[in-house]
Amino acid sequence: MQSNSDPGFVKIDNYFKNYEKQNQWFLYLKTLNRIQFINLIRNAKVLVGNSSMGFLEAPFYSLPVVNIGNRQKGRNNPGNVIFAKYNQKEIIKAIEKCCFNKEFLSKIKNIKNIYGNISSAKKIVKAIKSVDLNNNKWLIKKLT
């Protein structure tokens, strides 16, 4: 569990810190290193929250996502994301679908990440190398 710096994040952080103290099964981590992060999402059953990770990284791992609220509304949905309102029954229903609905899980098993794939880094390097820095069109226009 990790909150971001959106308004109200201090309350959320404090809530989860207190929850961790009262529930030994719950682990609150402010941040993860890359290896921990990758292994966590590789082995997760479902991601629940409102993070852009559900749209950017999760499709690469065919990870189903329950996105709560409107924070990510308007993003292109790769197909692995189910939107839920701030309603306990709706959230539970979406989590159950992500964990147990064989049709949904089969549908996202070979999902294509619309935000990139394993070759994205090579394409970015190629694009950067193609820039002719001697060409004046790349100069930043200064205000006078």
Tab-separated table of N, CA, C and O in Angstrom, residues 8-120:
chain	number	residue	atom	x	y	z
A	8	GLY	N	-5.060	15.217	0.814
A	8	GLY	CA	-5.580	14.249	1.755
A	8	GLY	C	-4.677	13.056	1.995
A	8	GLY	O	-5.002	12.177	2.781
A	9	PHE	N	-3.495	13.044	1.340
A	9	PHE	CA	-2.628	11.869	1.470
A	9	PHE	C	-2.110	11.660	2.885
A	9	PHE	O	-1.872	10.528	3.292
A	10	VAL	N	-1.954	12.719	3.674
A	10	VAL	CA	-1.462	12.568	5.048
A	10	VAL	C	-2.471	11.771	5.875
A	10	VAL	O	-2.088	10.871	6.629
A	11	LYS	N	-3.760	12.063	5.708
A	11	LYS	CA	-4.801	11.312	6.412
A	11	LYS	C	-4.764	9.843	6.009
A	11	LYS	O	-4.894	8.952	6.848
A	12	ILE	N	-4.593	9.599	4.727
A	12	ILE	CA	-4.556	8.220	4.225
A	12	ILE	C	-3.340	7.500	4.789
A	12	ILE	O	-3.434	6.364	5.269
A	13	ASP	N	-2.174	8.161	4.750
A	13	ASP	CA	-0.954	7.569	5.318
A	13	ASP	C	-1.154	7.211	6.786
A	13	ASP	O	-0.816	6.106	7.210
A	14	ASN	N	-1.690	8.150	7.550
A	14	ASN	CA	-1.899	7.916	8.979
A	14	ASN	C	-2.876	6.767	9.223
A	14	ASN	O	-2.681	5.952	10.132
A	15	TYR	N	-3.915	6.700	8.411
A	15	TYR	CA	-4.895	5.618	8.554
A	15	TYR	C	-4.198	4.262	8.388
A	15	TYR	O	-4.378	3.359	9.202
A	16	PHE	N	-3.410	4.115	7.328
A	16	PHE	CA	-2.777	2.826	7.064
A	16	PHE	C	-1.658	2.505	8.054
A	16	PHE	O	-1.448	1.341	8.399
A	17	LYS	N	-0.977	3.515	8.541
A	17	LYS	CA	0.037	3.270	9.583
A	17	LYS	C	-0.631	2.714	10.842
A	17	LYS	O	-0.141	1.766	11.451
A	18	ASN	N	-1.745	3.312	11.228
A	18	ASN	CA	-2.485	2.832	12.403
A	18	ASN	C	-3.082	1.450	12.148
A	18	ASN	O	-3.074	0.591	13.036
A	19	TYR	N	-3.587	1.226	10.962
A	19	TYR	CA	-4.158	-0.068	10.620
A	19	TYR	C	-3.094	-1.161	10.705
A	19	TYR	O	-3.350	-2.254	11.208
A	20	GLU	N	-1.894	-0.851	10.235
A	20	GLU	CA	-0.791	-1.824	10.285
A	20	GLU	C	-0.462	-2.200	11.734
A	20	GLU	O	-0.207	-3.366	12.033
A	21	LYS	N	-0.491	-1.215	12.627
A	21	LYS	CA	-0.192	-1.480	14.037
A	21	LYS	C	-1.206	-2.441	14.652
A	21	LYS	O	-0.873	-3.220	15.536
A	22	GLN	N	-2.442	-2.380	14.183
A	22	GLN	CA	-3.516	-3.190	14.755
A	22	GLN	C	-3.720	-4.525	14.028
A	22	GLN	O	-4.457	-5.378	14.508
A	23	ASN	N	-3.092	-4.711	12.872
A	23	ASN	CA	-3.309	-5.914	12.067
A	23	ASN	C	-1.968	-6.451	11.578
A	23	ASN	O	-1.377	-5.915	10.644
A	24	GLN	N	-1.508	-7.518	12.196
A	24	GLN	CA	-0.172	-8.024	11.893
A	24	GLN	C	-0.042	-8.563	10.465
A	24	GLN	O	1.049	-8.636	9.935
A	25	TRP	N	-1.145	-8.904	9.816
A	25	TRP	CA	-1.093	-9.418	8.455
A	25	TRP	C	-0.887	-8.306	7.428
A	25	TRP	O	-0.519	-8.574	6.289
A	26	PHE	N	-1.116	-7.046	7.831
A	26	PHE	CA	-1.076	-5.909	6.911
A	26	PHE	C	0.302	-5.265	6.953
A	26	PHE	O	0.860	-5.038	8.016
A	27	LEU	N	0.845	-4.973	5.780
A	27	LEU	CA	2.156	-4.331	5.692
A	27	LEU	C	2.030	-3.016	4.941
A	27	LEU	O	1.566	-2.982	3.810
A	28	TYR	N	2.438	-1.944	5.584
A	28	TYR	CA	2.413	-0.611	4.972
A	28	TYR	C	3.833	-0.248	4.549
A	28	TYR	O	4.741	-0.219	5.374
A	29	LEU	N	4.007	-0.001	3.273
A	29	LEU	CA	5.312	0.397	2.748
A	29	LEU	C	5.169	1.732	2.043
A	29	LEU	O	4.319	1.895	1.168
A	30	LYS	N	6.005	2.670	2.398
A	30	LYS	CA	5.940	3.985	1.775
A	30	LYS	C	6.446	3.923	0.334
A	30	LYS	O	5.922	4.572	-0.555
A	31	THR	N	7.460	3.103	0.114
A	31	THR	CA	7.995	2.956	-1.234
A	31	THR	C	8.653	1.587	-1.362
A	31	THR	O	8.987	0.961	-0.361
A	32	LEU	N	8.815	1.134	-2.587
A	32	LEU	CA	9.449	-0.147	-2.870
A	32	LEU	C	10.603	0.063	-3.839
A	32	LEU	O	10.531	0.930	-4.703
A	33	ASN	N	11.647	-0.766	-3.713
A	33	ASN	CA	12.679	-0.699	-4.731
A	33	ASN	C	12.165	-1.415	-5.980
A	33	ASN	O	11.143	-2.100	-5.944
A	34	ARG	N	12.863	-1.272	-7.078
A	34	ARG	CA	12.396	-1.788	-8.368
A	34	ARG	C	12.142	-3.298	-8.337
A	34	ARG	O	11.112	-3.774	-8.818
A	35	ILE	N	13.063	-4.064	-7.780
A	35	ILE	CA	12.924	-5.521	-7.737
A	35	ILE	C	11.699	-5.918	-6.921
A	35	ILE	O	10.920	-6.791	-7.326
A	36	GLN	N	11.511	-5.287	-5.759
A	36	GLN	CA	10.340	-5.590	-4.927
A	36	GLN	C	9.050	-5.251	-5.678
A	36	GLN	O	8.093	-6.019	-5.668
A	37	PHE	N	9.042	-4.084	-6.307
A	37	PHE	CA	7.864	-3.618	-7.042
A	37	PHE	C	7.493	-4.610	-8.150
A	37	PHE	O	6.345	-5.047	-8.261
A	38	ILE	N	8.469	-4.992	-8.956
A	38	ILE	CA	8.206	-5.896	-10.074
A	38	ILE	C	7.729	-7.252	-9.572
A	38	ILE	O	6.764	-7.820	-10.094
A	39	ASN	N	8.386	-7.787	-8.550
A	39	ASN	CA	7.972	-9.084	-8.025
A	39	ASN	C	6.597	-9.030	-7.379
A	39	ASN	O	5.836	-9.999	-7.449
A	40	LEU	N	6.278	-7.918	-6.763
A	40	LEU	CA	4.958	-7.776	-6.157
A	40	LEU	C	3.874	-7.795	-7.232
A	40	LEU	O	2.905	-8.552	-7.128
A	41	ILE	N	4.026	-7.003	-8.279
A	41	ILE	CA	2.966	-6.983	-9.298
A	41	ILE	C	2.958	-8.268	-10.128
A	41	ILE	O	1.912	-8.675	-10.605
A	42	ARG	N	4.101	-8.917	-10.279
A	42	ARG	CA	4.141	-10.203	-10.996
A	42	ARG	C	3.356	-11.277	-10.246
A	42	ARG	O	2.831	-12.196	-10.857
A	43	ASN	N	3.305	-11.178	-8.933
A	43	ASN	CA	2.656	-12.208	-8.118
A	43	ASN	C	1.314	-11.770	-7.535
A	43	ASN	O	0.683	-12.550	-6.815
A	44	ALA	N	0.891	-10.569	-7.838
A	44	ALA	CA	-0.381	-10.075	-7.304
A	44	ALA	C	-1.555	-10.716	-8.041
A	44	ALA	O	-1.457	-11.083	-9.212
A	45	LYS	N	-2.641	-10.833	-7.353
A	45	LYS	CA	-3.883	-11.357	-7.939
A	45	LYS	C	-4.693	-10.221	-8.562
A	45	LYS	O	-5.320	-10.390	-9.596
A	46	VAL	N	-4.651	-9.037	-7.896
A	46	VAL	CA	-5.407	-7.886	-8.357
A	46	VAL	C	-4.791	-6.614	-7.752
A	46	VAL	O	-4.238	-6.656	-6.649
A	47	LEU	N	-4.880	-5.515	-8.470
A	47	LEU	CA	-4.465	-4.203	-7.961
A	47	LEU	C	-5.735	-3.408	-7.677
A	47	LEU	O	-6.607	-3.304	-8.547
A	48	VAL	N	-5.840	-2.882	-6.473
A	48	VAL	CA	-7.012	-2.097	-6.088
A	48	VAL	C	-6.543	-0.719	-5.672
A	48	VAL	O	-5.646	-0.585	-4.843
A	49	GLY	N	-7.126	0.311	-6.240
A	49	GLY	CA	-6.756	1.680	-5.891
A	49	GLY	C	-7.187	2.647	-6.975
A	49	GLY	O	-8.236	2.468	-7.601
A	50	ASN	N	-6.366	3.658	-7.196
A	50	ASN	CA	-6.658	4.608	-8.278
A	50	ASN	C	-5.359	5.113	-8.901
A	50	ASN	O	-5.219	6.264	-9.250
A	51	SER	N	-4.415	4.220	-9.048
A	51	SER	CA	-3.088	4.559	-9.533
A	51	SER	C	-2.979	4.431	-11.048
A	51	SER	O	-3.603	3.556	-11.648
A	52	SER	N	-2.155	5.249	-11.652
A	52	SER	CA	-1.885	5.128	-13.086
A	52	SER	C	-1.168	3.818	-13.386
A	52	SER	O	-1.170	3.355	-14.522
A	53	MET	N	-0.590	3.193	-12.372
A	53	MET	CA	0.076	1.912	-12.558
A	53	MET	C	-0.875	0.879	-13.164
A	53	MET	O	-0.459	0.017	-13.926
A	54	GLY	N	-2.139	0.969	-12.829
A	54	GLY	CA	-3.127	0.044	-13.363
A	54	GLY	C	-3.266	0.126	-14.874
A	54	GLY	O	-3.663	-0.837	-15.527
A	55	PHE	N	-2.922	1.275	-15.429
A	55	PHE	CA	-3.032	1.500	-16.863
A	55	PHE	C	-1.688	1.355	-17.572
A	55	PHE	O	-1.648	1.001	-18.738
A	56	LEU	N	-0.611	1.650	-16.857
A	56	LEU	CA	0.713	1.681	-17.490
A	56	LEU	C	1.489	0.381	-17.319
A	56	LEU	O	1.912	-0.218	-18.305
A	57	GLU	N	1.700	-0.057	-16.086
A	57	GLU	CA	2.501	-1.261	-15.845
A	57	GLU	C	1.677	-2.540	-15.774
A	57	GLU	O	2.102	-3.589	-16.249
A	58	ALA	N	0.508	-2.488	-15.159
A	58	ALA	CA	-0.282	-3.698	-14.921
A	58	ALA	C	-0.611	-4.484	-16.193
A	58	ALA	O	-0.561	-5.717	-16.166
A	59	PRO	N	-0.934	-3.839	-17.317
A	59	PRO	CA	-1.241	-4.624	-18.521
A	59	PRO	C	-0.080	-5.504	-18.975
A	59	PRO	O	-0.294	-6.593	-19.498
A	60	PHE	N	1.143	-5.054	-18.761
A	60	PHE	CA	2.314	-5.834	-19.149
A	60	PHE	C	2.336	-7.173	-18.421
A	60	PHE	O	2.816	-8.175	-18.944
A	61	TYR	N	1.802	-7.216	-17.208
A	61	TYR	CA	1.773	-8.430	-16.392
A	61	TYR	C	0.394	-9.102	-16.404
A	61	TYR	O	0.145	-10.004	-15.613
A	62	SER	N	-0.502	-8.657	-17.275
A	62	SER	CA	-1.883	-9.163	-17.336
A	62	SER	C	-2.551	-9.108	-15.970
A	62	SER	O	-3.318	-9.998	-15.594
A	63	LEU	N	-2.252	-8.056	-15.226
A	63	LEU	CA	-2.780	-7.891	-13.869
A	63	LEU	C	-4.124	-7.163	-13.917
A	63	LEU	O	-4.214	-6.049	-14.425
A	64	PRO	N	-5.176	-7.789	-13.395
A	64	PRO	CA	-6.465	-7.104	-13.336
A	64	PRO	C	-6.436	-5.976	-12.310
A	64	PRO	O	-5.730	-6.062	-11.306
A	65	VAL	N	-7.224	-4.945	-12.576
A	65	VAL	CA	-7.205	-3.743	-11.746
A	65	VAL	C	-8.630	-3.301	-11.420
A	65	VAL	O	-9.493	-3.272	-12.294
A	66	VAL	N	-8.841	-2.958	-10.151
A	66	VAL	CA	-10.072	-2.288	-9.740
A	66	VAL	C	-9.680	-0.850	-9.442
A	66	VAL	O	-8.923	-0.585	-8.510
A	67	ASN	N	-10.148	0.052	-10.278
A	67	ASN	CA	-9.835	1.472	-10.109
A	67	ASN	C	-11.009	2.137	-9.397
A	67	ASN	O	-12.126	2.144	-9.903
A	68	ILE	N	-10.740	2.678	-8.215
A	68	ILE	CA	-11.796	3.270	-7.394
A	68	ILE	C	-11.830	4.778	-7.598
A	68	ILE	O	-10.819	5.452	-7.444
A	69	GLY	N	-12.996	5.284	-7.944
A	69	GLY	CA	-13.171	6.725	-8.097
A	69	GLY	C	-12.878	7.213	-9.499
A	69	GLY	O	-12.745	6.438	-10.444
A	70	ASN	N	-12.755	8.535	-9.619
A	70	ASN	CA	-12.649	9.184	-10.926
A	70	ASN	C	-11.251	9.653	-11.300
A	70	ASN	O	-11.069	10.239	-12.351
A	71	ARG	N	-10.278	9.421	-10.435
A	71	ARG	CA	-8.946	9.983	-10.655
A	71	ARG	C	-8.356	9.607	-12.015
A	71	ARG	O	-7.675	10.403	-12.648
A	72	GLN	N	-8.614	8.408	-12.492
A	72	GLN	CA	-8.042	7.965	-13.768
A	72	GLN	C	-9.059	7.973	-14.908
A	72	GLN	O	-8.752	7.510	-16.008
A	73	LYS	N	-10.245	8.510	-14.659
A	73	LYS	CA	-11.264	8.570	-15.714
A	73	LYS	C	-10.702	9.357	-16.901
A	73	LYS	O	-9.997	10.345	-16.737
A	74	GLY	N	-11.007	8.900	-18.089
A	74	GLY	CA	-10.542	9.577	-19.287
A	74	GLY	C	-9.305	8.934	-19.883
A	74	GLY	O	-8.978	9.180	-21.047
A	75	ARG	N	-8.588	8.133	-19.117
A	75	ARG	CA	-7.442	7.400	-19.669
A	75	ARG	C	-7.961	6.285	-20.567
A	75	ARG	O	-9.026	5.737	-20.333
A	76	ASN	N	-7.171	5.956	-21.578
A	76	ASN	CA	-7.503	4.792	-22.395
A	76	ASN	C	-7.350	3.546	-21.541
A	76	ASN	O	-6.308	3.335	-20.937
A	77	ASN	N	-8.393	2.740	-21.507
A	77	ASN	CA	-8.389	1.526	-20.707
A	77	ASN	C	-7.898	0.365	-21.566
A	77	ASN	O	-8.548	0.003	-22.540
A	78	PRO	N	-6.758	-0.227	-21.198
A	78	PRO	CA	-6.252	-1.356	-21.979
A	78	PRO	C	-7.163	-2.579	-21.933
A	78	PRO	O	-7.019	-3.483	-22.724
A	79	GLY	N	-8.120	-2.605	-21.008
A	79	GLY	CA	-9.057	-3.710	-20.895
A	79	GLY	C	-8.946	-4.474	-19.586
A	79	GLY	O	-9.809	-5.280	-19.260
A	80	ASN	N	-7.890	-4.221	-18.841
A	80	ASN	CA	-7.686	-4.912	-17.564
A	80	ASN	C	-8.258	-4.145	-16.382
A	80	ASN	O	-8.233	-4.633	-15.261
A	81	VAL	N	-8.793	-2.950	-16.620
A	81	VAL	CA	-9.250	-2.067	-15.540
A	81	VAL	C	-10.769	-2.067	-15.441
A	81	VAL	O	-11.466	-1.851	-16.431
A	82	ILE	N	-11.260	-2.311	-14.221
A	82	ILE	CA	-12.684	-2.193	-13.914
A	82	ILE	C	-12.843	-0.970	-13.019
A	82	ILE	O	-12.149	-0.843	-12.007
A	83	PHE	N	-13.708	-0.056	-13.389
A	83	PHE	CA	-13.949	1.136	-12.592
A	83	PHE	C	-15.040	0.861	-11.560
A	83	PHE	O	-16.051	0.233	-11.871
A	84	ALA	N	-14.808	1.324	-10.348
A	84	ALA	CA	-15.792	1.181	-9.273
A	84	ALA	C	-15.947	2.518	-8.557
A	84	ALA	O	-14.979	3.263	-8.409
A	85	LYS	N	-17.159	2.792	-8.131
A	85	LYS	CA	-17.407	3.998	-7.348
A	85	LYS	C	-16.979	3.742	-5.908
A	85	LYS	O	-16.639	2.626	-5.531
A	86	TYR	N	-17.023	4.778	-5.091
A	86	TYR	CA	-16.694	4.647	-3.665
A	86	TYR	C	-17.850	3.964	-2.947
A	86	TYR	O	-18.557	4.567	-2.149
A	87	ASN	N	-18.036	2.694	-3.256
A	87	ASN	CA	-19.148	1.914	-2.729
A	87	ASN	C	-18.625	0.520	-2.417
A	87	ASN	O	-18.126	-0.178	-3.298
A	88	GLN	N	-18.741	0.115	-1.151
A	88	GLN	CA	-18.150	-1.140	-0.704
A	88	GLN	C	-18.626	-2.337	-1.528
A	88	GLN	O	-17.825	-3.165	-1.961
A	89	LYS	N	-19.927	-2.447	-1.761
A	89	LYS	CA	-20.466	-3.586	-2.515
A	89	LYS	C	-19.924	-3.597	-3.950
A	89	LYS	O	-19.588	-4.655	-4.482
A	90	GLU	N	-19.849	-2.431	-4.563
A	90	GLU	CA	-19.354	-2.332	-5.941
A	90	GLU	C	-17.867	-2.713	-6.012
A	90	GLU	O	-17.431	-3.398	-6.940
A	91	ILE	N	-17.098	-2.277	-5.025
A	91	ILE	CA	-15.657	-2.592	-4.981
A	91	ILE	C	-15.460	-4.100	-4.799
A	91	ILE	O	-14.662	-4.721	-5.513
A	92	ILE	N	-16.193	-4.699	-3.875
A	92	ILE	CA	-16.075	-6.143	-3.628
A	92	ILE	C	-16.463	-6.933	-4.876
A	92	ILE	O	-15.787	-7.889	-5.260
A	93	LYS	N	-17.534	-6.511	-5.538
A	93	LYS	CA	-17.982	-7.189	-6.759
A	93	LYS	C	-16.890	-7.121	-7.842
A	93	LYS	O	-16.614	-8.122	-8.520
A	94	ALA	N	-16.248	-5.968	-7.972
A	94	ALA	CA	-15.188	-5.809	-8.965
A	94	ALA	C	-13.966	-6.662	-8.612
A	94	ALA	O	-13.348	-7.279	-9.491
A	95	ILE	N	-13.611	-6.714	-7.326
A	95	ILE	CA	-12.476	-7.545	-6.893
A	95	ILE	C	-12.768	-9.014	-7.175
A	95	ILE	O	-11.903	-9.747	-7.673
A	96	GLU	N	-13.982	-9.441	-6.871
A	96	GLU	CA	-14.357	-10.834	-7.139
A	96	GLU	C	-14.263	-11.157	-8.622
A	96	GLU	O	-13.786	-12.226	-9.006
A	97	LYS	N	-14.687	-10.232	-9.464
A	97	LYS	CA	-14.584	-10.447	-10.914
A	97	LYS	C	-13.120	-10.599	-11.325
A	97	LYS	O	-12.771	-11.477	-12.111
A	98	CYS	N	-12.264	-9.744	-10.783
A	98	CYS	CA	-10.837	-9.784	-11.119
A	98	CYS	C	-10.157	-11.060	-10.646
A	98	CYS	O	-9.181	-11.504	-11.250
A	99	CYS	N	-10.641	-11.628	-9.569
A	99	CYS	CA	-10.001	-12.818	-8.994
A	99	CYS	C	-10.593	-14.130	-9.482
A	99	CYS	O	-9.865	-15.133	-9.572
A	100	PHE	N	-11.891	-14.140	-9.801
A	100	PHE	CA	-12.558	-15.419	-10.032
A	100	PHE	C	-13.260	-15.564	-11.375
A	100	PHE	O	-13.603	-16.683	-11.755
A	101	ASN	N	-13.497	-14.477	-12.102
A	101	ASN	CA	-14.233	-14.566	-13.357
A	101	ASN	C	-13.304	-15.060	-14.468
A	101	ASN	O	-12.464	-14.318	-14.978
A	102	LYS	N	-13.472	-16.319	-14.834
A	102	LYS	CA	-12.575	-16.956	-15.808
A	102	LYS	C	-12.635	-16.286	-17.169
A	102	LYS	O	-11.614	-16.163	-17.857
A	103	GLU	N	-13.806	-15.809	-17.555
A	103	GLU	CA	-13.946	-15.127	-18.851
A	103	GLU	C	-13.139	-13.822	-18.868
A	103	GLU	O	-12.416	-13.541	-19.819
A	104	PHE	N	-13.257	-13.049	-17.796
A	104	PHE	CA	-12.506	-11.793	-17.702
A	104	PHE	C	-11.007	-12.062	-17.662
A	104	PHE	O	-10.218	-11.423	-18.358
A	105	LEU	N	-10.587	-13.027	-16.840
A	105	LEU	CA	-9.166	-13.356	-16.710
A	105	LEU	C	-8.596	-13.867	-18.026
A	105	LEU	O	-7.464	-13.538	-18.389
A	106	SER	N	-9.369	-14.637	-18.757
A	106	SER	CA	-8.933	-15.134	-20.057
A	106	SER	C	-8.782	-13.973	-21.054
A	106	SER	O	-7.839	-13.942	-21.842
A	107	LYS	N	-9.719	-13.046	-20.990
A	107	LYS	CA	-9.716	-11.879	-21.887
A	107	LYS	C	-8.457	-11.039	-21.704
A	107	LYS	O	-7.888	-10.546	-22.677
A	108	ILE	N	-7.992	-10.889	-20.474
A	108	ILE	CA	-6.834	-10.008	-20.240
A	108	ILE	C	-5.501	-10.758	-20.236
A	108	ILE	O	-4.449	-10.144	-20.108
A	109	LYS	N	-5.554	-12.069	-20.383
A	109	LYS	CA	-4.330	-12.872	-20.311
A	109	LYS	C	-3.283	-12.416	-21.335
A	109	LYS	O	-2.101	-12.331	-21.036
A	110	ASN	N	-3.708	-12.132	-22.544
A	110	ASN	CA	-2.777	-11.711	-23.607
A	110	ASN	C	-3.027	-10.273	-24.037
A	110	ASN	O	-2.887	-9.931	-25.207
A	111	ILE	N	-3.395	-9.459	-23.078
A	111	ILE	CA	-3.713	-8.058	-23.360
A	111	ILE	C	-2.483	-7.310	-23.878
A	111	ILE	O	-1.358	-7.585	-23.478
A	112	LYS	N	-2.708	-6.404	-24.808
A	112	LYS	CA	-1.615	-5.576	-25.310
A	112	LYS	C	-1.612	-4.271	-24.524
A	112	LYS	O	-2.653	-3.657	-24.325
A	113	ASN	N	-0.433	-3.875	-24.100
A	113	ASN	CA	-0.306	-2.623	-23.368
A	113	ASN	C	-0.322	-1.481	-24.371
A	113	ASN	O	0.609	-1.322	-25.164
A	114	ILE	N	-1.368	-0.687	-24.356
A	114	ILE	CA	-1.512	0.409	-25.311
A	114	ILE	C	-0.527	1.541	-25.047
A	114	ILE	O	-0.372	2.427	-25.870
A	115	TYR	N	0.144	1.509	-23.893
A	115	TYR	CA	1.094	2.554	-23.541
A	115	TYR	C	2.541	2.143	-23.791
A	115	TYR	O	3.466	2.831	-23.382
A	116	GLY	N	2.763	1.021	-24.436
A	116	GLY	CA	4.124	0.606	-24.751
A	116	GLY	C	4.334	-0.864	-24.485
A	116	GLY	O	3.458	-1.546	-23.981
A	117	ASN	N	5.507	-1.338	-24.866
A	117	ASN	CA	5.842	-2.742	-24.654
A	117	ASN	C	7.332	-2.865	-24.386
A	117	ASN	O	8.019	-1.871	-24.178
A	118	ILE	N	7.831	-4.051	-24.470
A	118	ILE	CA	9.227	-4.312	-24.119
A	118	ILE	C	10.207	-3.589	-25.055
A	118	ILE	O	11.355	-3.352	-24.702
A	119	SER	N	9.758	-3.215	-26.245
A	119	SER	CA	10.652	-2.545	-27.197
A	119	SER	C	10.559	-1.019	-27.125
A	119	SER	O	11.208	-0.325	-27.901
A	120	SER	N	9.781	-0.493	-26.195
A	120	SER	CA	9.610	0.961	-26.089
A	120	SER	C	10.932	1.690	-25.871
A	120	SER	O	11.187	2.717	-26.495
